[in-house]
């Protein structure tokens, strides 16, 4: 394992030419590790491109899926390809071709700066539970549509072989809950770095322009996982709103790059993916006060 620093980035969306050009400028980080926290793109070609560059620059690379990796695009005839769980497993196998660690591999110990910690990439999806108490599950998507909000997932993310996305989410939550419990037994004295594309907590989903998009942003089932599993850092993406928060002494990092228009101001300041990589470890010291304001990471 490397002995350097641990970094993370998500939502590099290589389907955009500007993001592909930016990713091609990723510079070597000898001895360092990188966690790709989902939404590298919409195709296997995008994943290969992302992993090829990442593994050429970092000693160890982890990847966990976002919703865009799970999209099944219709072809010109209107038929679709691999869907749901099989789509996910297809991406896992591609990652393994590059010796990239995935949620399906054993969690490993990071002995670099800020360690030792167990790095735990997971995959939970969402179950529409990030909604007001007076909105039912059945009424959740119609509630979002009332404000002109509807996730593209409703059309491109298939849950096969499960009957619904929330059913798939339930299976995933149980699977990774068990895996995290096992690693706590295996390494009782080591904290975890948990990486998941979707935020683990609803109170970290701040969407001022599209608040009802919260439906597609996680599950309440993971709200206390940072405490239950002794997390030192929890990493997520998905929101395209970079931020750092502290809860119960645990640091939460939203590490999205986002679409080109969302980091345009950074580009105008000559900041690219190298500057927008988030340092996970060693990272900052735990604040001495319990109440710490959100740090909005507009410029990295």
PDB file of C-alpha atoms in Angstrom:
ATOM      1  CA  UNK A   1       0.000   0.000   0.000  1.00  0.00           C
ATOM      2  CA  UNK A   2       1.144   3.590  -0.598  1.00  0.00           C
ATOM      3  CA  UNK A   3       2.600   5.745   2.141  1.00  0.00           C
ATOM      4  CA  UNK A   4       1.535   9.147   0.807  1.00  0.00           C
ATOM      5  CA  UNK A   5      -1.698  11.112   0.912  1.00  0.00           C
ATOM      6  CA  UNK A   6      -5.228   9.966   0.125  1.00  0.00           C
ATOM      7  CA  UNK A   7      -7.341  12.049  -2.270  1.00  0.00           C
ATOM      8  CA  UNK A   8     -10.845  11.817  -3.701  1.00  0.00           C
ATOM      9  CA  UNK A   9     -12.959  13.264  -6.485  1.00  0.00           C
ATOM     10  CA  UNK A  10     -16.349  12.351  -7.942  1.00  0.00           C
ATOM     11  CA  UNK A  11     -18.706  13.308 -10.731  1.00  0.00           C
ATOM     12  CA  UNK A  12     -16.016  13.889 -13.352  1.00  0.00           C
ATOM     13  CA  UNK A  13     -18.614  13.117 -16.058  1.00  0.00           C
ATOM     14  CA  UNK A  14     -16.314  12.264 -18.940  1.00  0.00           C
ATOM     15  CA  UNK A  15     -19.231  12.399 -21.387  1.00  0.00           C
ATOM     16  CA  UNK A  16     -18.476  16.149 -21.507  1.00  0.00           C
ATOM     17  CA  UNK A  17     -15.510  17.028 -23.772  1.00  0.00           C
ATOM     18  CA  UNK A  18     -14.365  19.759 -21.387  1.00  0.00           C
ATOM     19  CA  UNK A  19     -14.213  17.304 -18.505  1.00  0.00           C
ATOM     20  CA  UNK A  20     -12.355  14.750 -20.629  1.00  0.00           C
ATOM     21  CA  UNK A  21      -9.767  17.377 -21.502  1.00  0.00           C
ATOM     22  CA  UNK A  22      -9.435  18.326 -17.844  1.00  0.00           C
ATOM     23  CA  UNK A  23      -9.065  14.702 -16.726  1.00  0.00           C
ATOM     24  CA  UNK A  24      -6.300  14.162 -19.271  1.00  0.00           C
ATOM     25  CA  UNK A  25      -4.294  16.782 -17.342  1.00  0.00           C
ATOM     26  CA  UNK A  26      -4.278  14.732 -14.122  1.00  0.00           C
ATOM     27  CA  UNK A  27      -0.688  14.739 -12.867  1.00  0.00           C
ATOM     28  CA  UNK A  28       1.322  11.913 -11.242  1.00  0.00           C
ATOM     29  CA  UNK A  29       1.015  11.434  -7.474  1.00  0.00           C
ATOM     30  CA  UNK A  30       3.708   8.884  -6.562  1.00  0.00           C
ATOM     31  CA  UNK A  31       2.850   7.097  -3.342  1.00  0.00           C
ATOM     32  CA  UNK A  32      -0.643   8.599  -3.128  1.00  0.00           C
ATOM     33  CA  UNK A  33      -4.094   7.004  -3.342  1.00  0.00           C
ATOM     34  CA  UNK A  34      -7.276   8.166  -5.085  1.00  0.00           C
ATOM     35  CA  UNK A  35     -10.934   7.349  -4.468  1.00  0.00           C
ATOM     36  CA  UNK A  36     -13.232   7.899  -7.462  1.00  0.00           C
ATOM     37  CA  UNK A  37     -16.609   8.337  -5.808  1.00  0.00           C
ATOM     38  CA  UNK A  38     -18.973   7.669  -8.709  1.00  0.00           C
ATOM     39  CA  UNK A  39     -20.346   9.283 -11.854  1.00  0.00           C
ATOM     40  CA  UNK A  40     -17.177   9.066 -13.923  1.00  0.00           C
ATOM     41  CA  UNK A  41     -19.409   8.941 -16.997  1.00  0.00           C
ATOM     42  CA  UNK A  42     -22.255   7.176 -18.761  1.00  0.00           C
ATOM     43  CA  UNK A  43     -20.444   4.322 -20.532  1.00  0.00           C
ATOM     44  CA  UNK A  44     -17.857   1.597 -20.140  1.00  0.00           C
ATOM     45  CA  UNK A  45     -15.559   3.661 -22.376  1.00  0.00           C
ATOM     46  CA  UNK A  46     -15.765   6.542 -19.913  1.00  0.00           C
ATOM     47  CA  UNK A  47     -14.938   4.226 -17.021  1.00  0.00           C
ATOM     48  CA  UNK A  48     -11.942   2.786 -18.844  1.00  0.00           C
ATOM     49  CA  UNK A  49     -10.695   6.261 -19.678  1.00  0.00           C
ATOM     50  CA  UNK A  50     -11.111   7.429 -16.085  1.00  0.00           C
ATOM     51  CA  UNK A  51      -9.398   4.400 -14.586  1.00  0.00           C
ATOM     52  CA  UNK A  52      -6.600   4.329 -17.130  1.00  0.00           C
ATOM     53  CA  UNK A  53      -5.597   7.878 -16.272  1.00  0.00           C
ATOM     54  CA  UNK A  54      -6.132   7.445 -12.539  1.00  0.00           C
ATOM     55  CA  UNK A  55      -4.031   4.292 -12.271  1.00  0.00           C
ATOM     56  CA  UNK A  56      -1.230   5.872 -14.293  1.00  0.00           C
ATOM     57  CA  UNK A  57      -1.036   8.712 -11.748  1.00  0.00           C
ATOM     58  CA  UNK A  58      -1.813   7.078  -8.379  1.00  0.00           C
ATOM     59  CA  UNK A  59      -0.422   4.005  -6.644  1.00  0.00           C
ATOM     60  CA  UNK A  60      -3.808   2.757  -5.451  1.00  0.00           C
ATOM     61  CA  UNK A  61      -7.238   3.621  -6.828  1.00  0.00           C
ATOM     62  CA  UNK A  62     -10.702   2.858  -5.478  1.00  0.00           C
ATOM     63  CA  UNK A  63     -13.983   3.270  -7.349  1.00  0.00           C
ATOM     64  CA  UNK A  64     -17.612   3.118  -6.266  1.00  0.00           C
ATOM     65  CA  UNK A  65     -20.559   3.549  -8.645  1.00  0.00           C
ATOM     66  CA  UNK A  66     -22.829   6.519  -9.080  1.00  0.00           C
ATOM     67  CA  UNK A  67     -26.183   6.594 -10.800  1.00  0.00           C
ATOM     68  CA  UNK A  68     -24.666   7.506 -14.175  1.00  0.00           C
ATOM     69  CA  UNK A  69     -22.590   4.316 -14.311  1.00  0.00           C
ATOM     70  CA  UNK A  70     -25.838   2.408 -13.844  1.00  0.00           C
ATOM     71  CA  UNK A  71     -27.632   4.032 -16.780  1.00  0.00           C
ATOM     72  CA  UNK A  72     -28.737   1.763 -19.604  1.00  0.00           C
ATOM     73  CA  UNK A  73     -29.007   3.829 -22.759  1.00  0.00           C
ATOM     74  CA  UNK A  74     -31.432   2.804 -25.525  1.00  0.00           C
ATOM     75  CA  UNK A  75     -29.778   2.179 -28.865  1.00  0.00           C
ATOM     76  CA  UNK A  76     -31.109   3.300 -32.236  1.00  0.00           C
ATOM     77  CA  UNK A  77     -33.528   0.382 -32.387  1.00  0.00           C
ATOM     78  CA  UNK A  78     -34.990   1.340 -29.020  1.00  0.00           C
ATOM     79  CA  UNK A  79     -33.729  -1.766 -27.226  1.00  0.00           C
ATOM     80  CA  UNK A  80     -31.525  -1.616 -24.158  1.00  0.00           C
ATOM     81  CA  UNK A  81     -28.434  -3.489 -23.029  1.00  0.00           C
ATOM     82  CA  UNK A  82     -27.265  -4.807 -19.675  1.00  0.00           C
ATOM     83  CA  UNK A  83     -29.398  -3.510 -16.813  1.00  0.00           C
ATOM     84  CA  UNK A  84     -29.410  -3.127 -13.045  1.00  0.00           C
ATOM     85  CA  UNK A  85     -27.242  -5.445 -10.957  1.00  0.00           C
ATOM     86  CA  UNK A  86     -25.635  -6.937 -14.072  1.00  0.00           C
ATOM     87  CA  UNK A  87     -24.702  -3.439 -15.226  1.00  0.00           C
ATOM     88  CA  UNK A  88     -23.017  -2.796 -11.890  1.00  0.00           C
ATOM     89  CA  UNK A  89     -21.147  -6.098 -12.012  1.00  0.00           C
ATOM     90  CA  UNK A  90     -19.987  -5.302 -15.556  1.00  0.00           C
ATOM     91  CA  UNK A  91     -18.355  -2.129 -14.230  1.00  0.00           C
ATOM     92  CA  UNK A  92     -16.827  -4.001 -11.288  1.00  0.00           C
ATOM     93  CA  UNK A  93     -15.130  -6.416 -13.683  1.00  0.00           C
ATOM     94  CA  UNK A  94     -13.765  -3.530 -15.757  1.00  0.00           C
ATOM     95  CA  UNK A  95     -12.370  -1.907 -12.617  1.00  0.00           C
ATOM     96  CA  UNK A  96     -10.621  -5.144 -11.701  1.00  0.00           C
ATOM     97  CA  UNK A  97      -8.915  -5.177 -15.099  1.00  0.00           C
ATOM     98  CA  UNK A  98      -7.128  -2.025 -13.919  1.00  0.00           C
ATOM     99  CA  UNK A  99      -6.477  -3.392 -10.395  1.00  0.00           C
ATOM    100  CA  UNK A 100      -8.903  -0.812  -9.042  1.00  0.00           C
ATOM    101  CA  UNK A 101     -10.606  -1.687  -5.750  1.00  0.00           C
ATOM    102  CA  UNK A 102     -14.426  -1.687  -5.715  1.00  0.00           C
ATOM    103  CA  UNK A 103     -17.216  -2.170  -3.162  1.00  0.00           C
ATOM    104  CA  UNK A 104     -17.141  -5.864  -4.072  1.00  0.00           C
ATOM    105  CA  UNK A 105     -13.511  -6.290  -3.000  1.00  0.00           C
ATOM    106  CA  UNK A 106     -12.169  -6.714   0.517  1.00  0.00           C
ATOM    107  CA  UNK A 107     -11.747  -3.458   2.375  1.00  0.00           C
ATOM    108  CA  UNK A 108      -8.045  -2.711   2.827  1.00  0.00           C
ATOM    109  CA  UNK A 109      -5.974  -0.812   5.372  1.00  0.00           C
ATOM    110  CA  UNK A 110      -4.432   2.499   4.312  1.00  0.00           C
ATOM    111  CA  UNK A 111      -1.095   3.023   6.052  1.00  0.00           C
ATOM    112  CA  UNK A 112      -0.299   6.353   4.440  1.00  0.00           C
ATOM    113  CA  UNK A 113      -0.414   9.788   6.035  1.00  0.00           C
ATOM    114  CA  UNK A 114      -3.323  10.086   8.432  1.00  0.00           C
ATOM    115  CA  UNK A 115      -3.549   6.305   8.770  1.00  0.00           C
ATOM    116  CA  UNK A 116      -3.881   3.576   9.541  1.00  0.00           C
ATOM    117  CA  UNK A 117      -7.529   3.485   8.487  1.00  0.00           C
ATOM    118  CA  UNK A 118      -9.724   1.019   6.646  1.00  0.00           C
ATOM    119  CA  UNK A 119     -10.887   2.365   3.276  1.00  0.00           C
ATOM    120  CA  UNK A 120     -14.450   1.183   2.669  1.00  0.00           C
ATOM    121  CA  UNK A 121     -16.047   1.967  -0.707  1.00  0.00           C
ATOM    122  CA  UNK A 122     -19.743   1.097  -0.613  1.00  0.00           C
ATOM    123  CA  UNK A 123     -22.828   1.243  -2.839  1.00  0.00           C
ATOM    124  CA  UNK A 124     -26.258   2.022  -1.387  1.00  0.00           C
ATOM    125  CA  UNK A 125     -28.357   3.747  -4.079  1.00  0.00           C
ATOM    126  CA  UNK A 126     -31.458   5.549  -2.670  1.00  0.00           C
ATOM    127  CA  UNK A 127     -35.014   4.745  -1.613  1.00  0.00           C
ATOM    128  CA  UNK A 128     -36.870   8.089  -1.935  1.00  0.00           C
ATOM    129  CA  UNK A 129     -36.861   8.504   1.859  1.00  0.00           C
ATOM    130  CA  UNK A 130     -35.264  11.976   1.761  1.00  0.00           C
ATOM    131  CA  UNK A 131     -38.725  13.572   1.741  1.00  0.00           C
ATOM    132  CA  UNK A 132     -41.070  15.323   4.182  1.00  0.00           C
ATOM    133  CA  UNK A 133     -42.968  13.140   6.638  1.00  0.00           C
ATOM    134  CA  UNK A 134     -46.317  14.058   5.084  1.00  0.00           C
ATOM    135  CA  UNK A 135     -45.286  12.790   1.622  1.00  0.00           C
ATOM    136  CA  UNK A 136     -45.864   9.071   1.064  1.00  0.00           C
ATOM    137  CA  UNK A 137     -43.526   6.815  -0.888  1.00  0.00           C
ATOM    138  CA  UNK A 138     -46.176   6.409  -3.584  1.00  0.00           C
ATOM    139  CA  UNK A 139     -46.641  10.160  -3.776  1.00  0.00           C
ATOM    140  CA  UNK A 140     -42.955  11.070  -3.674  1.00  0.00           C
ATOM    141  CA  UNK A 141     -42.159  11.296  -7.395  1.00  0.00           C
ATOM    142  CA  UNK A 142     -45.458  13.093  -8.202  1.00  0.00           C
ATOM    143  CA  UNK A 143     -44.604  15.510  -5.354  1.00  0.00           C
ATOM    144  CA  UNK A 144     -41.272  16.289  -7.022  1.00  0.00           C
ATOM    145  CA  UNK A 145     -42.917  16.657 -10.428  1.00  0.00           C
ATOM    146  CA  UNK A 146     -45.183  19.367  -9.005  1.00  0.00           C
ATOM    147  CA  UNK A 147     -42.101  21.605  -8.991  1.00  0.00           C
ATOM    148  CA  UNK A 148     -40.801  20.406 -12.349  1.00  0.00           C
ATOM    149  CA  UNK A 149     -38.240  18.068 -10.802  1.00  0.00           C
ATOM    150  CA  UNK A 150     -37.702  14.487 -11.910  1.00  0.00           C
ATOM    151  CA  UNK A 151     -34.524  12.447 -11.823  1.00  0.00           C
ATOM    152  CA  UNK A 152     -33.230  11.060 -15.116  1.00  0.00           C
ATOM    153  CA  UNK A 153     -32.848   7.815 -13.175  1.00  0.00           C
ATOM    154  CA  UNK A 154     -36.598   7.284 -13.563  1.00  0.00           C
ATOM    155  CA  UNK A 155     -35.978   6.609 -17.253  1.00  0.00           C
ATOM    156  CA  UNK A 156     -32.452   5.157 -17.446  1.00  0.00           C
ATOM    157  CA  UNK A 157     -31.610   3.423 -14.147  1.00  0.00           C
ATOM    158  CA  UNK A 158     -33.209  -0.021 -14.085  1.00  0.00           C
ATOM    159  CA  UNK A 159     -33.336  -2.047 -10.834  1.00  0.00           C
ATOM    160  CA  UNK A 160     -33.246  -5.531 -12.413  1.00  0.00           C
ATOM    161  CA  UNK A 161     -33.603  -8.143 -11.001  1.00  0.00           C
ATOM    162  CA  UNK A 162     -35.334  -6.244  -8.184  1.00  0.00           C
ATOM    163  CA  UNK A 163     -38.892  -4.908  -8.552  1.00  0.00           C
ATOM    164  CA  UNK A 164     -37.939  -1.299  -7.765  1.00  0.00           C
ATOM    165  CA  UNK A 165     -35.003   0.971  -7.044  1.00  0.00           C
ATOM    166  CA  UNK A 166     -36.003   1.165  -3.390  1.00  0.00           C
ATOM    167  CA  UNK A 167     -36.029  -2.645  -3.191  1.00  0.00           C
ATOM    168  CA  UNK A 168     -32.539  -2.747  -4.689  1.00  0.00           C
ATOM    169  CA  UNK A 169     -31.473  -0.074  -2.194  1.00  0.00           C
ATOM    170  CA  UNK A 170     -32.755  -2.177   0.700  1.00  0.00           C
ATOM    171  CA  UNK A 171     -30.696  -5.163  -0.461  1.00  0.00           C
ATOM    172  CA  UNK A 172     -27.594  -3.004  -0.890  1.00  0.00           C
ATOM    173  CA  UNK A 173     -27.962  -1.382   2.525  1.00  0.00           C
ATOM    174  CA  UNK A 174     -28.225  -4.798   4.180  1.00  0.00           C
ATOM    175  CA  UNK A 175     -25.247  -6.104   2.188  1.00  0.00           C
ATOM    176  CA  UNK A 176     -22.907  -3.267   3.094  1.00  0.00           C
ATOM    177  CA  UNK A 177     -24.178  -2.975   6.646  1.00  0.00           C
ATOM    178  CA  UNK A 178     -23.070  -6.570   7.116  1.00  0.00           C
ATOM    179  CA  UNK A 179     -19.739  -5.913   5.420  1.00  0.00           C
ATOM    180  CA  UNK A 180     -19.047  -2.839   7.554  1.00  0.00           C
ATOM    181  CA  UNK A 181     -19.971  -4.716  10.729  1.00  0.00           C
ATOM    182  CA  UNK A 182     -17.524  -7.468   9.775  1.00  0.00           C
ATOM    183  CA  UNK A 183     -14.643  -5.074   9.172  1.00  0.00           C
ATOM    184  CA  UNK A 184     -15.265  -3.411  12.548  1.00  0.00           C
ATOM    185  CA  UNK A 185     -14.814  -6.837  14.139  1.00  0.00           C
ATOM    186  CA  UNK A 186     -11.720  -7.539  12.036  1.00  0.00           C
ATOM    187  CA  UNK A 187     -10.101  -4.165  12.788  1.00  0.00           C
ATOM    188  CA  UNK A 188     -11.677  -3.012  16.081  1.00  0.00           C
ATOM    189  CA  UNK A 189      -9.074  -0.309  16.731  1.00  0.00           C
ATOM    190  CA  UNK A 190      -9.010   1.254  13.258  1.00  0.00           C
ATOM    191  CA  UNK A 191     -11.310   4.041  12.052  1.00  0.00           C
ATOM    192  CA  UNK A 192     -12.890   3.878   8.607  1.00  0.00           C
ATOM    193  CA  UNK A 193     -12.964   6.081   5.558  1.00  0.00           C
ATOM    194  CA  UNK A 194     -16.373   5.340   4.020  1.00  0.00           C
ATOM    195  CA  UNK A 195     -16.865   6.320   0.377  1.00  0.00           C
ATOM    196  CA  UNK A 196     -20.327   6.259  -1.185  1.00  0.00           C
ATOM    197  CA  UNK A 197     -21.634   8.225  -4.158  1.00  0.00           C
ATOM    198  CA  UNK A 198     -24.849   9.176  -2.343  1.00  0.00           C
ATOM    199  CA  UNK A 199     -24.728  11.193   0.910  1.00  0.00           C
ATOM    200  CA  UNK A 200     -25.286   9.114   4.033  1.00  0.00           C
ATOM    201  CA  UNK A 201     -27.267  11.859   5.779  1.00  0.00           C
ATOM    202  CA  UNK A 202     -30.289  13.877   4.653  1.00  0.00           C
ATOM    203  CA  UNK A 203     -29.146  16.949   6.590  1.00  0.00           C
ATOM    204  CA  UNK A 204     -26.137  17.202   4.261  1.00  0.00           C
ATOM    205  CA  UNK A 205     -28.343  17.513   1.180  1.00  0.00           C
ATOM    206  CA  UNK A 206     -28.772  21.244   0.546  1.00  0.00           C
ATOM    207  CA  UNK A 207     -30.390  21.882  -2.838  1.00  0.00           C
ATOM    208  CA  UNK A 208     -31.679  25.441  -2.865  1.00  0.00           C
ATOM    209  CA  UNK A 209     -32.602  25.476  -6.561  1.00  0.00           C
ATOM    210  CA  UNK A 210     -34.114  21.978  -6.772  1.00  0.00           C
ATOM    211  CA  UNK A 211     -34.954  20.952  -3.178  1.00  0.00           C
ATOM    212  CA  UNK A 212     -37.255  18.104  -4.201  1.00  0.00           C
ATOM    213  CA  UNK A 213     -34.403  16.375  -6.037  1.00  0.00           C
ATOM    214  CA  UNK A 214     -33.527  15.097  -2.558  1.00  0.00           C
ATOM    215  CA  UNK A 215     -35.619  12.005  -3.380  1.00  0.00           C
ATOM    216  CA  UNK A 216     -32.781  10.681  -5.533  1.00  0.00           C
ATOM    217  CA  UNK A 217     -30.010  11.535  -3.055  1.00  0.00           C
ATOM    218  CA  UNK A 218     -29.829   8.727  -0.505  1.00  0.00           C
ATOM    219  CA  UNK A 219     -31.569   6.736   2.189  1.00  0.00           C
ATOM    220  CA  UNK A 220     -32.344   7.510   5.820  1.00  0.00           C
ATOM    221  CA  UNK A 221     -31.131   3.995   6.666  1.00  0.00           C
ATOM    222  CA  UNK A 222     -27.505   5.200   6.630  1.00  0.00           C
ATOM    223  CA  UNK A 223     -27.993   8.274   8.841  1.00  0.00           C
ATOM    224  CA  UNK A 224     -25.913   6.985  11.774  1.00  0.00           C
ATOM    225  CA  UNK A 225     -23.368   4.854   9.939  1.00  0.00           C
ATOM    226  CA  UNK A 226     -20.532   7.272  10.666  1.00  0.00           C
ATOM    227  CA  UNK A 227     -21.058   6.603  14.376  1.00  0.00           C
ATOM    228  CA  UNK A 228     -21.885   2.912  14.166  1.00  0.00           C
ATOM    229  CA  UNK A 229     -18.818   2.098  12.114  1.00  0.00           C
ATOM    230  CA  UNK A 230     -16.321   4.530  13.640  1.00  0.00           C
ATOM    231  CA  UNK A 231     -15.789   6.591  10.499  1.00  0.00           C
ATOM    232  CA  UNK A 232     -13.013   9.153  10.489  1.00  0.00           C
ATOM    233  CA  UNK A 233     -14.132  10.536   7.130  1.00  0.00           C
ATOM    234  CA  UNK A 234     -17.220   9.950   4.971  1.00  0.00           C
ATOM    235  CA  UNK A 235     -16.887  10.833   1.283  1.00  0.00           C
ATOM    236  CA  UNK A 236     -19.745  11.397  -1.155  1.00  0.00           C
ATOM    237  CA  UNK A 237     -20.548  13.096  -4.434  1.00  0.00           C
ATOM    238  CA  UNK A 238     -23.767  13.301  -6.472  1.00  0.00           C
ATOM    239  CA  UNK A 239     -24.846  16.801  -5.422  1.00  0.00           C
ATOM    240  CA  UNK A 240     -22.283  18.736  -7.477  1.00  0.00           C
ATOM    241  CA  UNK A 241     -21.990  21.048  -4.469  1.00  0.00           C
ATOM    242  CA  UNK A 242     -18.541  20.800  -2.912  1.00  0.00           C
ATOM    243  CA  UNK A 243     -18.556  21.117   0.864  1.00  0.00           C
ATOM    244  CA  UNK A 244     -16.968  19.954   4.115  1.00  0.00           C
ATOM    245  CA  UNK A 245     -19.018  19.246   7.249  1.00  0.00           C
ATOM    246  CA  UNK A 246     -18.333  17.843  10.698  1.00  0.00           C
ATOM    247  CA  UNK A 247     -20.763  15.582  12.568  1.00  0.00           C
ATOM    248  CA  UNK A 248     -19.891  13.863  15.852  1.00  0.00           C
ATOM    249  CA  UNK A 249     -16.180  14.370  15.189  1.00  0.00           C
ATOM    250  CA  UNK A 250     -16.451  12.775  11.732  1.00  0.00           C
ATOM    251  CA  UNK A 251     -15.557  14.787   8.630  1.00  0.00           C
ATOM    252  CA  UNK A 252     -17.988  14.614   5.695  1.00  0.00           C
ATOM    253  CA  UNK A 253     -16.583  15.552   2.283  1.00  0.00           C
ATOM    254  CA  UNK A 254     -18.659  16.191  -0.851  1.00  0.00           C
ATOM    255  CA  UNK A 255     -16.019  15.960  -3.592  1.00  0.00           C
ATOM    256  CA  UNK A 256     -17.829  16.534  -6.904  1.00  0.00           C
ATOM    257  CA  UNK A 257     -16.186  18.099  -9.933  1.00  0.00           C
ATOM    258  CA  UNK A 258     -19.526  18.463 -11.730  1.00  0.00           C
ATOM    259  CA  UNK A 259     -20.537  19.545 -15.205  1.00  0.00           C
ATOM    260  CA  UNK A 260     -18.261  22.070 -16.987  1.00  0.00           C
ATOM    261  CA  UNK A 261     -20.612  24.987 -16.289  1.00  0.00           C
ATOM    262  CA  UNK A 262     -20.490  24.168 -12.583  1.00  0.00           C
ATOM    263  CA  UNK A 263     -16.730  24.553 -12.274  1.00  0.00           C
ATOM    264  CA  UNK A 264     -16.326  27.188 -14.981  1.00  0.00           C
ATOM    265  CA  UNK A 265     -15.231  29.849 -12.486  1.00  0.00           C
ATOM    266  CA  UNK A 266     -12.535  27.514 -11.222  1.00  0.00           C
ATOM    267  CA  UNK A 267     -11.313  26.965 -14.778  1.00  0.00           C
ATOM    268  CA  UNK A 268     -11.213  30.729 -15.316  1.00  0.00           C
ATOM    269  CA  UNK A 269      -8.894  30.890 -12.303  1.00  0.00           C
ATOM    270  CA  UNK A 270      -6.633  28.224 -13.884  1.00  0.00           C
ATOM    271  CA  UNK A 271      -7.926  25.579 -11.491  1.00  0.00           C
ATOM    272  CA  UNK A 272      -8.489  22.104 -12.909  1.00  0.00           C
ATOM    273  CA  UNK A 273      -8.885  18.579 -11.582  1.00  0.00           C
ATOM    274  CA  UNK A 274      -5.485  18.665  -9.890  1.00  0.00           C
ATOM    275  CA  UNK A 275      -6.485  21.654  -7.802  1.00  0.00           C
ATOM    276  CA  UNK A 276      -9.973  20.269  -7.150  1.00  0.00           C
ATOM    277  CA  UNK A 277      -8.834  16.904  -5.832  1.00  0.00           C
ATOM    278  CA  UNK A 278      -9.908  16.772  -2.191  1.00  0.00           C
ATOM    279  CA  UNK A 279      -7.290  15.754   0.344  1.00  0.00           C
ATOM    280  CA  UNK A 280      -8.968  13.124   2.498  1.00  0.00           C
ATOM    281  CA  UNK A 281      -5.942  12.094   4.553  1.00  0.00           C
ATOM    282  CA  UNK A 282      -4.154  13.402   6.438  1.00  0.00           C
ATOM    283  CA  UNK A 283      -6.664  16.258   6.107  1.00  0.00           C
ATOM    284  CA  UNK A 284      -7.434  18.895   8.752  1.00  0.00           C
ATOM    285  CA  UNK A 285      -7.480  18.308  12.485  1.00  0.00           C
ATOM    286  CA  UNK A 286     -10.774  17.612  14.247  1.00  0.00           C
ATOM    287  CA  UNK A 287     -12.242  20.954  15.387  1.00  0.00           C
ATOM    288  CA  UNK A 288     -12.120  21.643  19.103  1.00  0.00           C
ATOM    289  CA  UNK A 289     -15.703  22.940  19.141  1.00  0.00           C
ATOM    290  CA  UNK A 290     -18.752  20.742  18.596  1.00  0.00           C
ATOM    291  CA  UNK A 291     -20.581  23.171  16.312  1.00  0.00           C
ATOM    292  CA  UNK A 292     -18.675  23.769  13.080  1.00  0.00           C
ATOM    293  CA  UNK A 293     -20.205  25.619  10.147  1.00  0.00           C
ATOM    294  CA  UNK A 294     -20.280  24.055   6.703  1.00  0.00           C
ATOM    295  CA  UNK A 295     -17.273  24.954   4.592  1.00  0.00           C
ATOM    296  CA  UNK A 296     -18.518  25.554   1.061  1.00  0.00           C
ATOM    297  CA  UNK A 297     -15.738  24.495  -1.317  1.00  0.00           C
ATOM    298  CA  UNK A 298     -16.478  26.724  -4.304  1.00  0.00           C
ATOM    299  CA  UNK A 299     -12.830  26.722  -5.305  1.00  0.00           C
ATOM    300  CA  UNK A 300     -11.671  23.362  -4.128  1.00  0.00           C
TER     301      UNK A 300
END
